[in-house]
Amino acid sequence: MAKNENAKIDINLNLNVRGLRPSATLAINEKSNSFLKECKNVYKLGLGQSPFPVPEQVVESLRKYAHKKDYLPVKGLRELRESVADFNRRVNKINSHPEDIMIGPGSKELIFILQLVYYGDLIIPTPSWVSYSPQARIIGRNVQWVPTVQENGWRLTPEKLDLICRTDPDRPRVVILNYPSNPTGSTYTIERLIQLADVARKYRIVLISDEIYGMIHHQGKHVSIARYYPEGTIISSGLSKWCGAGGWRLGTFTFPKNLYWLMDAMAIVASETYTATSAPIQYAAITAFNGSPEIDRYLHLSRKILRSIAKILCIKLDDLNVSYPKPEGGFYLFVNFEFYRKKLNQKDIFTSVEFCEKLFDDTGVAILPGSDFGRQPEELTARIAYVDFNGTKALAAADAYEENGLDEAFVKKYCGRVIHAFDKLGKWLADL
């Protein structure tokens, strides 16, 4: 029988996957890199990757344990779970034990598996990180967006959360609270955390507190909501942001004892999918979570640099009549170009996607549209990640500048690409 090599196989994708696009942050990074290969000048303010190097102590630990090749326990290396528990007691001021901890290949993977094993709706505020909602869609979960307003820093309010839950108080729900926030940089006061905790307790919500940016709160004053809702909060963290190790792929979940059943179910799925997190990475992570004076210094300088950049960028945005909530942690600004709507419309720009595409084509400045974070397409919002600078050089220089503070001259010298990108953005807006 003759073979027909041109015969086609029917496309039968899972309906939950059909129409999904690649993660917006990864897509903009790949697009930026492709333009760079063509020798085009690109300002990479799209992907939120830490500009800072992995602390040398942690890198040295990875070298030391690079020979480790055995499969480790599904929930993670015992010694690492002990280090994370001690980190929680020392930094987050919560009672924590190794048995509370699950290690995974990135907090992103752990959040996905939790949504898979827990039967309930996903509640997230808009704007929120680009992958929460697509993960729920892949699994087939119902997503309920909670509207927020710019005047409140795009934060989730206890009143809105209560209104959503009161119509069906016994419905199982997962709420993801990410702070300091990606995309806004906003965080929550202790008073607001207590109020949100009260609502979560009232409706027995499983609360994922995504604190991946907690250690780079600009003032070093992050507070975990787990202090106020310990029985129902899962703390999500990892090495990607505060330790500059995004590509290492190591995330942590901290569970309360009465949610061990959820952790056990996640571990079963993990055993049938990724098996275990990389052994050398787990051993190296012990050094990171144990901390040291050198790591404390690294964090202090990282926060100082990010805080100094944000201060200057906010002044520039004010001069451009671009509104935003003041960033309090991480390395993001969530900006609103509503002031320019009329001029943009005259240029046939009506959506945040069209805005960002035109800006990139004209200037090489890569930012992400607000619609990628759950906002309405016609809203002229966007996320800017102020990370396009050499973090290694900036850290070394900041150490010498420490006594006099980090002024505008420092930021222009060591974080100049970010400043140049904002200057290009300003000129582009002025020329509309």
GROMACS .gro file of C-alpha atoms in nm:
model
  432
    1MET     CA    1   0.000   0.000   0.000
    2ALA     CA    2   0.146   0.336  -0.104
    3LYS     CA    3   0.228   0.582   0.170
    4ASN     CA    4   0.076   0.928   0.148
    5GLU     CA    5   0.328   1.150   0.325
    6ASN     CA    6   0.109   1.453   0.261
    7ALA     CA    7  -0.189   1.313   0.447
    8LYS     CA    8  -0.309   1.555   0.714
    9ILE     CA    9  -0.383   1.479   1.078
   10ASP     CA   10  -0.693   1.650   1.211
   11ILE     CA   11  -0.628   1.932   1.457
   12ASN     CA   12  -0.800   1.823   1.777
   13LEU     CA   13  -0.677   2.049   2.052
   14ASN     CA   14  -0.825   2.056   2.399
   15LEU     CA   15  -1.097   2.321   2.384
   16ASN     CA   16  -0.950   2.488   2.693
   17VAL     CA   17  -0.623   2.543   2.505
   18ARG     CA   18  -0.760   2.654   2.169
   19GLY     CA   19  -0.708   3.023   2.113
   20LEU     CA   20  -0.460   3.067   2.397
   21ARG     CA   21  -0.160   3.282   2.314
   22PRO     CA   22   0.190   3.243   2.461
   23SER     CA   23   0.245   3.416   2.795
   24ALA     CA   24   0.250   3.789   2.722
   25THR     CA   25   0.568   3.853   2.921
   26LEU     CA   26   0.760   3.576   2.748
   27ALA     CA   27   0.626   3.676   2.406
   28ILE     CA   28   0.742   4.037   2.440
   29ASN     CA   29   1.082   3.916   2.556
   30GLU     CA   30   1.122   3.690   2.252
   31LYS     CA   31   1.008   3.968   2.020
   32SER     CA   32   1.256   4.209   2.178
   33ASN     CA   33   1.539   3.956   2.146
   34SER     CA   34   1.459   3.893   1.779
   35PHE     CA   35   1.480   4.267   1.711
   36LEU     CA   36   1.811   4.287   1.897
   37LYS     CA   37   1.951   4.011   1.674
   38GLU     CA   38   1.865   4.235   1.378
   39CYS     CA   39   2.079   4.506   1.544
   40LYS     CA   40   1.775   4.718   1.622
   41ASN     CA   41   1.780   4.926   1.939
   42VAL     CA   42   1.529   4.783   2.184
   43TYR     CA   43   1.448   4.890   2.539
   44LYS     CA   44   1.335   4.576   2.723
   45LEU     CA   45   1.073   4.701   2.968
   46GLY     CA   46   0.834   4.413   2.899
   47LEU     CA   47   0.959   4.100   3.078
   48GLY     CA   48   0.979   4.139   3.455
   49GLN     CA   49   1.314   3.970   3.506
   50SER     CA   50   1.533   4.088   3.791
   51PRO     CA   51   1.830   4.287   3.661
   52PHE     CA   52   2.044   4.183   3.956
   53PRO     CA   53   2.282   3.887   3.961
   54VAL     CA   54   2.233   3.583   4.181
   55PRO     CA   55   2.432   3.651   4.502
   56GLU     CA   56   2.779   3.503   4.471
   57GLN     CA   57   2.734   3.292   4.785
   58VAL     CA   58   2.435   3.122   4.626
   59VAL     CA   59   2.617   3.072   4.295
   60GLU     CA   60   2.909   2.916   4.480
   61SER     CA   61   2.669   2.683   4.655
   62LEU     CA   62   2.534   2.572   4.317
   63ARG     CA   63   2.889   2.497   4.201
   64LYS     CA   64   2.949   2.296   4.515
   65TYR     CA   65   2.639   2.082   4.466
   66ALA     CA   66   2.638   2.057   4.086
   67HIS     CA   67   2.723   1.686   4.115
   68LYS     CA   68   2.398   1.607   4.297
   69LYS     CA   69   2.199   1.393   4.058
   70ASP     CA   70   1.950   1.190   4.259
   71TYR     CA   71   1.575   1.234   4.244
   72LEU     CA   72   1.475   1.422   4.558
   73PRO     CA   73   1.147   1.389   4.751
   74VAL     CA   74   0.845   1.523   4.565
   75LYS     CA   75   0.772   1.786   4.830
   76GLY     CA   76   1.134   1.895   4.834
   77LEU     CA   77   1.467   1.837   5.004
   78ARG     CA   78   1.419   1.814   5.380
   79GLU     CA   79   1.707   2.052   5.452
   80LEU     CA   80   1.562   2.313   5.215
   81ARG     CA   81   1.217   2.283   5.369
   82GLU     CA   82   1.379   2.344   5.708
   83SER     CA   83   1.553   2.655   5.568
   84VAL     CA   84   1.230   2.791   5.421
   85ALA     CA   85   1.046   2.731   5.749
   86ASP     CA   86   1.320   2.916   5.937
   87PHE     CA   87   1.299   3.197   5.677
   88ASN     CA   88   0.925   3.223   5.742
   89ARG     CA   89   0.981   3.248   6.117
   90ARG     CA   90   1.267   3.496   6.083
   91VAL     CA   91   1.137   3.718   5.801
   92ASN     CA   92   0.759   3.671   5.787
   93LYS     CA   93   0.720   3.638   6.166
   94ILE     CA   94   0.491   3.336   6.136
   95ASN     CA   95   0.502   2.996   6.305
   96SER     CA   96   0.634   2.760   6.039
   97HIS     CA   97   0.766   2.404   6.019
   98PRO     CA   98   0.937   2.196   5.748
   99GLU     CA   99   0.621   1.988   5.711
  100ASP     CA  100   0.439   2.305   5.595
  101ILE     CA  101   0.662   2.352   5.292
  102MET     CA  102   0.640   2.226   4.934
  103ILE     CA  103   0.914   2.298   4.681
  104GLY     CA  104   0.843   2.316   4.308
  105PRO     CA  105   1.008   2.416   3.977
  106GLY     CA  106   0.889   2.775   4.009
  107SER     CA  107   0.593   2.919   4.199
  108LYS     CA  108   0.412   2.943   3.864
  109GLU     CA  109   0.401   2.563   3.841
  110LEU     CA  110   0.283   2.531   4.201
  111ILE     CA  111  -0.002   2.778   4.145
  112PHE     CA  112  -0.107   2.582   3.836
  113ILE     CA  113  -0.112   2.249   4.019
  114LEU     CA  114  -0.307   2.397   4.310
  115GLN     CA  115  -0.575   2.519   4.069
  116LEU     CA  116  -0.581   2.171   3.917
  117VAL     CA  117  -0.635   1.981   4.241
  118TYR     CA  118  -0.865   2.226   4.421
  119TYR     CA  119  -1.223   2.235   4.301
  120GLY     CA  120  -1.332   2.596   4.319
  121ASP     CA  121  -1.361   2.930   4.142
  122LEU     CA  122  -1.059   3.153   4.097
  123ILE     CA  123  -1.100   3.512   4.215
  124ILE     CA  124  -0.842   3.767   4.106
  125PRO     CA  125  -0.841   4.148   4.095
  126THR     CA  126  -0.779   4.339   3.775
  127PRO     CA  127  -0.512   4.415   3.688
  128SER     CA  128  -0.330   4.096   3.785
  129TRP     CA  129  -0.035   3.890   3.667
  130VAL     CA  130  -0.074   3.759   3.313
  131SER     CA  131  -0.072   3.383   3.390
  132TYR     CA  132  -0.329   3.340   3.670
  133SER     CA  133  -0.632   3.350   3.441
  134PRO     CA  134  -0.489   3.144   3.150
  135GLN     CA  135  -0.390   2.872   3.396
  136ALA     CA  136  -0.749   2.854   3.521
  137ARG     CA  137  -0.876   2.843   3.165
  138ILE     CA  138  -0.644   2.555   3.074
  139ILE     CA  139  -0.776   2.357   3.370
  140GLY     CA  140  -1.138   2.455   3.304
  141ARG     CA  141  -1.197   2.660   3.618
  142ASN     CA  142  -1.432   2.954   3.639
  143VAL     CA  143  -1.252   3.288   3.675
  144GLN     CA  144  -1.414   3.583   3.850
  145TRP     CA  145  -1.240   3.914   3.801
  146VAL     CA  146  -1.273   4.172   4.076
  147PRO     CA  147  -1.277   4.528   3.941
  148THR     CA  148  -1.041   4.775   4.105
  149VAL     CA  149  -0.984   5.147   4.055
  150GLN     CA  150  -0.673   5.350   3.996
  151GLU     CA  151  -0.754   5.589   4.280
  152ASN     CA  152  -0.711   5.296   4.519
  153GLY     CA  153  -0.385   5.184   4.362
  154TRP     CA  154  -0.569   4.905   4.175
  155ARG     CA  155  -0.596   4.713   4.503
  156LEU     CA  156  -0.851   4.449   4.600
  157THR     CA  157  -1.092   4.587   4.861
  158PRO     CA  158  -1.259   4.378   5.132
  159GLU     CA  159  -1.596   4.528   5.034
  160LYS     CA  160  -1.569   4.402   4.675
  161LEU     CA  161  -1.455   4.059   4.788
  162ASP     CA  162  -1.745   4.033   5.031
  163LEU     CA  163  -1.997   4.131   4.763
  164ILE     CA  164  -1.874   3.854   4.535
  165CYS     CA  165  -1.889   3.589   4.806
  166ARG     CA  166  -2.213   3.677   4.985
  167THR     CA  167  -2.447   3.564   4.704
  168ASP     CA  168  -2.319   3.205   4.739
  169PRO     CA  169  -2.132   3.194   5.070
  170ASP     CA  170  -2.056   2.821   5.067
  171ARG     CA  171  -1.909   2.811   4.717
  172PRO     CA  172  -1.543   2.693   4.718
  173ARG     CA  173  -1.312   2.971   4.610
  174VAL     CA  174  -0.943   3.045   4.565
  175VAL     CA  175  -0.835   3.409   4.590
  176ILE     CA  176  -0.490   3.511   4.470
  177LEU     CA  177  -0.353   3.818   4.643
  178ASN     CA  178  -0.026   3.932   4.487
  179TYR     CA  179   0.166   4.206   4.664
  180PRO     CA  180   0.383   4.397   4.610
  181SER     CA  181   0.186   4.369   4.291
  182ASN     CA  182   0.278   4.266   3.944
  183PRO     CA  183   0.179   4.478   3.749
  184THR     CA  184   0.124   4.783   3.972
  185GLY     CA  185   0.399   4.781   4.235
  186SER     CA  186   0.132   4.856   4.497
  187THR     CA  187   0.111   4.682   4.832
  188TYR     CA  188  -0.132   4.673   5.127
  189THR     CA  189  -0.139   4.838   5.466
  190ILE     CA  190  -0.166   4.618   5.774
  191GLU     CA  191  -0.516   4.751   5.836
  192ARG     CA  192  -0.628   4.646   5.487
  193LEU     CA  193  -0.467   4.303   5.524
  194ILE     CA  194  -0.661   4.247   5.847
  195GLN     CA  195  -0.987   4.346   5.675
  196LEU     CA  196  -0.921   4.113   5.381
  197ALA     CA  197  -0.832   3.835   5.625
  198ASP     CA  198  -1.166   3.883   5.801
  199VAL     CA  199  -1.357   3.840   5.473
  200ALA     CA  200  -1.151   3.536   5.376
  201ARG     CA  201  -1.222   3.376   5.714
  202LYS     CA  202  -1.594   3.456   5.688
  203TYR     CA  203  -1.625   3.261   5.361
  204ARG     CA  204  -1.355   2.999   5.429
  205ILE     CA  205  -1.157   3.110   5.126
  206VAL     CA  206  -0.833   2.940   5.027
  207LEU     CA  207  -0.604   3.240   4.994
  208ILE     CA  208  -0.287   3.220   4.787
  209SER     CA  209  -0.069   3.506   4.902
  210ASP     CA  210   0.174   3.551   4.614
  211GLU     CA  211   0.464   3.722   4.790
  212ILE     CA  212   0.729   3.664   4.525
  213TYR     CA  213   0.818   4.037   4.543
  214GLY     CA  214   0.794   4.061   4.922
  215MET     CA  215   1.169   4.078   4.979
  216ILE     CA  216   1.203   4.371   4.740
  217HIS     CA  217   0.947   4.591   4.909
  218HIS     CA  218   1.126   4.922   4.857
  219GLN     CA  219   1.141   4.997   5.229
  220GLY     CA  220   1.198   4.635   5.335
  221LYS     CA  221   0.866   4.639   5.525
  222HIS     CA  222   0.662   4.363   5.361
  223VAL     CA  223   0.403   4.199   5.589
  224SER     CA  224   0.244   3.863   5.509
  225ILE     CA  225  -0.134   3.828   5.540
  226ALA     CA  226  -0.061   3.484   5.684
  227ARG     CA  227  -0.013   3.663   6.017
  228TYR     CA  228  -0.385   3.748   6.019
  229TYR     CA  229  -0.537   3.451   5.836
  230PRO     CA  230  -0.300   3.167   5.922
  231GLU     CA  231  -0.557   2.888   5.888
  232GLY     CA  232  -0.637   2.955   5.523
  233THR     CA  233  -0.333   3.126   5.368
  234ILE     CA  234  -0.079   2.958   5.141
  235ILE     CA  235   0.232   3.174   5.098
  236SER     CA  236   0.378   3.154   4.748
  237SER     CA  237   0.739   3.262   4.704
  238GLY     CA  238   1.066   3.159   4.544
  239LEU     CA  239   1.406   3.276   4.422
  240SER     CA  240   1.319   3.448   4.095
  241LYS     CA  241   1.274   3.810   4.204
  242TRP     CA  242   1.459   3.883   4.528
  243CYS     CA  243   1.748   3.649   4.447
  244GLY     CA  244   1.772   3.726   4.075
  245ALA     CA  245   1.733   3.357   3.988
  246GLY     CA  246   1.430   3.343   3.759
  247GLY     CA  247   1.586   3.089   3.527
  248TRP     CA  248   1.672   2.856   3.813
  249ARG     CA  249   1.301   2.775   3.852
  250LEU     CA  250   1.255   2.722   4.223
  251GLY     CA  251   0.931   2.810   4.401
  252THR     CA  252   0.799   2.751   4.750
  253PHE     CA  253   0.453   2.707   4.898
  254THR     CA  254   0.394   2.735   5.272
  255PHE     CA  255   0.073   2.564   5.392
  256PRO     CA  256  -0.120   2.583   5.719
  257LYS     CA  257  -0.169   2.245   5.884
  258ASN     CA  258  -0.538   2.222   5.801
  259LEU     CA  259  -0.455   2.245   5.429
  260TYR     CA  260  -0.208   1.958   5.432
  261TRP     CA  261  -0.466   1.757   5.237
  262LEU     CA  262  -0.427   2.008   4.956
  263MET     CA  263  -0.048   1.986   4.965
  264ASP     CA  264  -0.069   1.605   4.960
  265ALA     CA  265  -0.292   1.615   4.652
  266MET     CA  266  -0.051   1.853   4.481
  267ALA     CA  267   0.238   1.621   4.562
  268ILE     CA  268   0.056   1.332   4.394
  269VAL     CA  269   0.014   1.535   4.075
  270ALA     CA  270   0.375   1.650   4.097
  271SER     CA  271   0.492   1.290   4.127
  272GLU     CA  272   0.317   1.210   3.798
  273THR     CA  273   0.435   1.522   3.613
  274TYR     CA  274   0.762   1.698   3.703
  275THR     CA  275   0.871   1.429   3.957
  276ALA     CA  276   1.098   1.658   4.160
  277THR     CA  277   1.270   1.994   4.148
  278SER     CA  278   1.631   2.006   4.028
  279ALA     CA  279   1.861   1.867   4.297
  280PRO     CA  280   2.154   2.112   4.261
  281ILE     CA  281   1.915   2.408   4.261
  282GLN     CA  282   1.750   2.289   4.582
  283TYR     CA  283   2.083   2.250   4.760
  284ALA     CA  284   2.192   2.597   4.647
  285ALA     CA  285   1.859   2.745   4.759
  286ILE     CA  286   1.940   2.647   5.118
  287THR     CA  287   2.213   2.912   5.116
  288ALA     CA  288   1.972   3.174   4.982
  289PHE     CA  289   1.699   3.109   5.240
  290ASN     CA  290   1.943   3.078   5.528
  291GLY     CA  291   2.057   3.433   5.455
  292SER     CA  292   2.377   3.608   5.560
  293PRO     CA  293   2.511   3.959   5.616
  294GLU     CA  294   2.623   3.960   5.251
  295ILE     CA  295   2.274   3.866   5.126
  296ASP     CA  296   2.121   4.125   5.358
  297ARG     CA  297   2.350   4.385   5.202
  298TYR     CA  298   2.258   4.267   4.852
  299LEU     CA  299   1.889   4.311   4.934
  300HIS     CA  300   1.942   4.650   5.095
  301LEU     CA  301   2.121   4.782   4.787
  302SER     CA  302   1.872   4.623   4.546
  303ARG     CA  303   1.584   4.795   4.721
  304LYS     CA  304   1.769   5.125   4.727
  305ILE     CA  305   1.840   5.113   4.353
  306LEU     CA  306   1.482   5.021   4.263
  307ARG     CA  307   1.344   5.288   4.493
  308SER     CA  308   1.573   5.552   4.339
  309ILE     CA  309   1.480   5.456   3.982
  310ALA     CA  310   1.109   5.463   4.067
  311LYS     CA  311   1.137   5.808   4.220
  312ILE     CA  312   1.290   5.958   3.906
  313LEU     CA  313   1.052   5.778   3.671
  314CYS     CA  314   0.752   5.901   3.867
  315ILE     CA  315   0.871   6.259   3.826
  316LYS     CA  316   0.899   6.204   3.450
  317LEU     CA  317   0.551   6.055   3.435
  318ASP     CA  318   0.410   6.350   3.627
  319ASP     CA  319   0.567   6.587   3.374
  320LEU     CA  320   0.404   6.385   3.094
  321ASN     CA  321   0.059   6.392   3.259
  322VAL     CA  322   0.064   6.011   3.278
  323SER     CA  323  -0.113   5.877   3.586
  324TYR     CA  324  -0.005   5.576   3.796
  325PRO     CA  325  -0.013   5.442   4.152
  326LYS     CA  326   0.309   5.500   4.342
  327PRO     CA  327   0.521   5.183   4.328
  328GLU     CA  328   0.607   5.047   4.672
  329GLY     CA  329   0.784   4.726   4.577
  330GLY     CA  330   0.911   4.520   4.288
  331PHE     CA  331   1.011   4.691   3.963
  332TYR     CA  332   0.685   4.784   3.792
  333LEU     CA  333   0.477   5.086   3.703
  334PHE     CA  334   0.119   5.053   3.584
  335VAL     CA  335   0.053   5.366   3.384
  336ASN     CA  336  -0.253   5.526   3.226
  337PHE     CA  337  -0.224   5.731   2.905
  338GLU     CA  338  -0.583   5.858   2.913
  339PHE     CA  339  -0.455   6.218   2.891
  340TYR     CA  340  -0.349   6.145   2.532
  341ARG     CA  341  -0.663   5.963   2.419
  342LYS     CA  342  -0.781   6.224   2.171
  343LYS     CA  343  -0.443   6.249   1.998
  344LEU     CA  344  -0.404   5.871   2.000
  345ASN     CA  345  -0.748   5.821   1.848
  346GLN     CA  346  -0.654   6.062   1.571
  347LYS     CA  347  -0.361   5.828   1.498
  348ASP     CA  348  -0.603   5.533   1.484
  349ILE     CA  349  -0.486   5.404   1.823
  350PHE     CA  350  -0.786   5.298   2.031
  351THR     CA  351  -0.665   5.008   2.249
  352SER     CA  352  -0.377   4.939   2.484
  353VAL     CA  353  -0.249   4.671   2.243
  354GLU     CA  354  -0.242   4.917   1.953
  355PHE     CA  355  -0.069   5.171   2.177
  356CYS     CA  356   0.210   4.933   2.281
  357GLU     CA  357   0.261   4.796   1.930
  358LYS     CA  358   0.290   5.144   1.779
  359LEU     CA  359   0.522   5.262   2.057
  360PHE     CA  360   0.749   4.960   2.001
  361ASP     CA  361   0.755   4.999   1.624
  362ASP     CA  362   0.835   5.370   1.643
  363THR     CA  363   1.079   5.379   1.935
  364GLY     CA  364   1.192   5.027   2.029
  365VAL     CA  365   1.045   5.073   2.378
  366ALA     CA  366   0.880   4.743   2.475
  367ILE     CA  367   0.603   4.758   2.736
  368LEU     CA  368   0.291   4.546   2.788
  369PRO     CA  369  -0.072   4.653   2.734
  370GLY     CA  370  -0.311   4.665   3.028
  371SER     CA  371  -0.540   4.418   2.853
  372ASP     CA  372  -0.278   4.146   2.913
  373PHE     CA  373  -0.343   4.198   3.284
  374GLY     CA  374  -0.721   4.174   3.267
  375ARG     CA  375  -0.813   4.534   3.193
  376GLN     CA  376  -1.059   4.629   2.919
  377PRO     CA  377  -0.894   4.667   2.573
  378GLU     CA  378  -1.005   5.027   2.526
  379GLU     CA  379  -0.843   5.135   2.853
  380LEU     CA  380  -0.509   5.299   2.768
  381THR     CA  381  -0.312   5.135   3.047
  382ALA     CA  382   0.022   4.954   3.029
  383ARG     CA  383   0.283   4.791   3.251
  384ILE     CA  384   0.641   4.911   3.250
  385ALA     CA  385   0.915   4.694   3.402
  386TYR     CA  386   1.209   4.922   3.481
  387VAL     CA  387   1.472   4.649   3.458
  388ASP     CA  388   1.678   4.724   3.145
  389PHE     CA  389   2.009   4.800   3.315
  390ASN     CA  390   2.322   4.616   3.428
  391GLY     CA  391   2.235   4.513   3.781
  392THR     CA  392   2.584   4.382   3.857
  393LYS     CA  393   2.746   4.719   3.786
  394ALA     CA  394   2.467   4.908   3.962
  395LEU     CA  395   2.506   4.701   4.280
  396ALA     CA  396   2.883   4.751   4.287
  397ALA     CA  397   2.848   5.125   4.235
  398ALA     CA  398   2.566   5.159   4.488
  399ASP     CA  399   2.791   5.011   4.755
  400ALA     CA  400   3.033   5.300   4.704
  401TYR     CA  401   2.756   5.560   4.680
  402GLU     CA  402   2.589   5.441   4.997
  403GLU     CA  403   2.692   5.724   5.228
  404ASN     CA  404   2.561   5.997   5.000
  405GLY     CA  405   2.250   5.816   4.874
  406LEU     CA  406   2.161   5.733   4.516
  407ASP     CA  407   2.089   6.057   4.333
  408GLU     CA  408   1.971   6.124   3.978
  409ALA     CA  409   2.329   6.124   3.853
  410PHE     CA  410   2.373   5.768   3.979
  411VAL     CA  411   2.053   5.649   3.812
  412LYS     CA  412   2.143   5.813   3.480
  413LYS     CA  413   2.493   5.663   3.488
  414TYR     CA  414   2.412   5.308   3.595
  415CYS     CA  415   2.048   5.268   3.490
  416GLY     CA  416   2.064   5.493   3.187
  417ARG     CA  417   1.878   5.267   2.945
  418VAL     CA  418   1.563   5.295   3.154
  419ILE     CA  419   1.595   5.674   3.156
  420HIS     CA  420   1.657   5.678   2.780
  421ALA     CA  421   1.348   5.464   2.725
  422PHE     CA  422   1.135   5.710   2.920
  423ASP     CA  423   1.283   6.002   2.725
  424LYS     CA  424   1.189   5.825   2.400
  425LEU     CA  425   0.840   5.760   2.535
  426GLY     CA  426   0.805   6.127   2.628
  427LYS     CA  427   0.919   6.250   2.288
  428TRP     CA  428   0.685   6.004   2.113
  429LEU     CA  429   0.389   6.131   2.317
  430ALA     CA  430   0.485   6.493   2.252
  431ASP     CA  431   0.499   6.429   1.878
  432LEU     CA  432   0.154   6.273   1.856
   0.00000   0.00000   0.00000
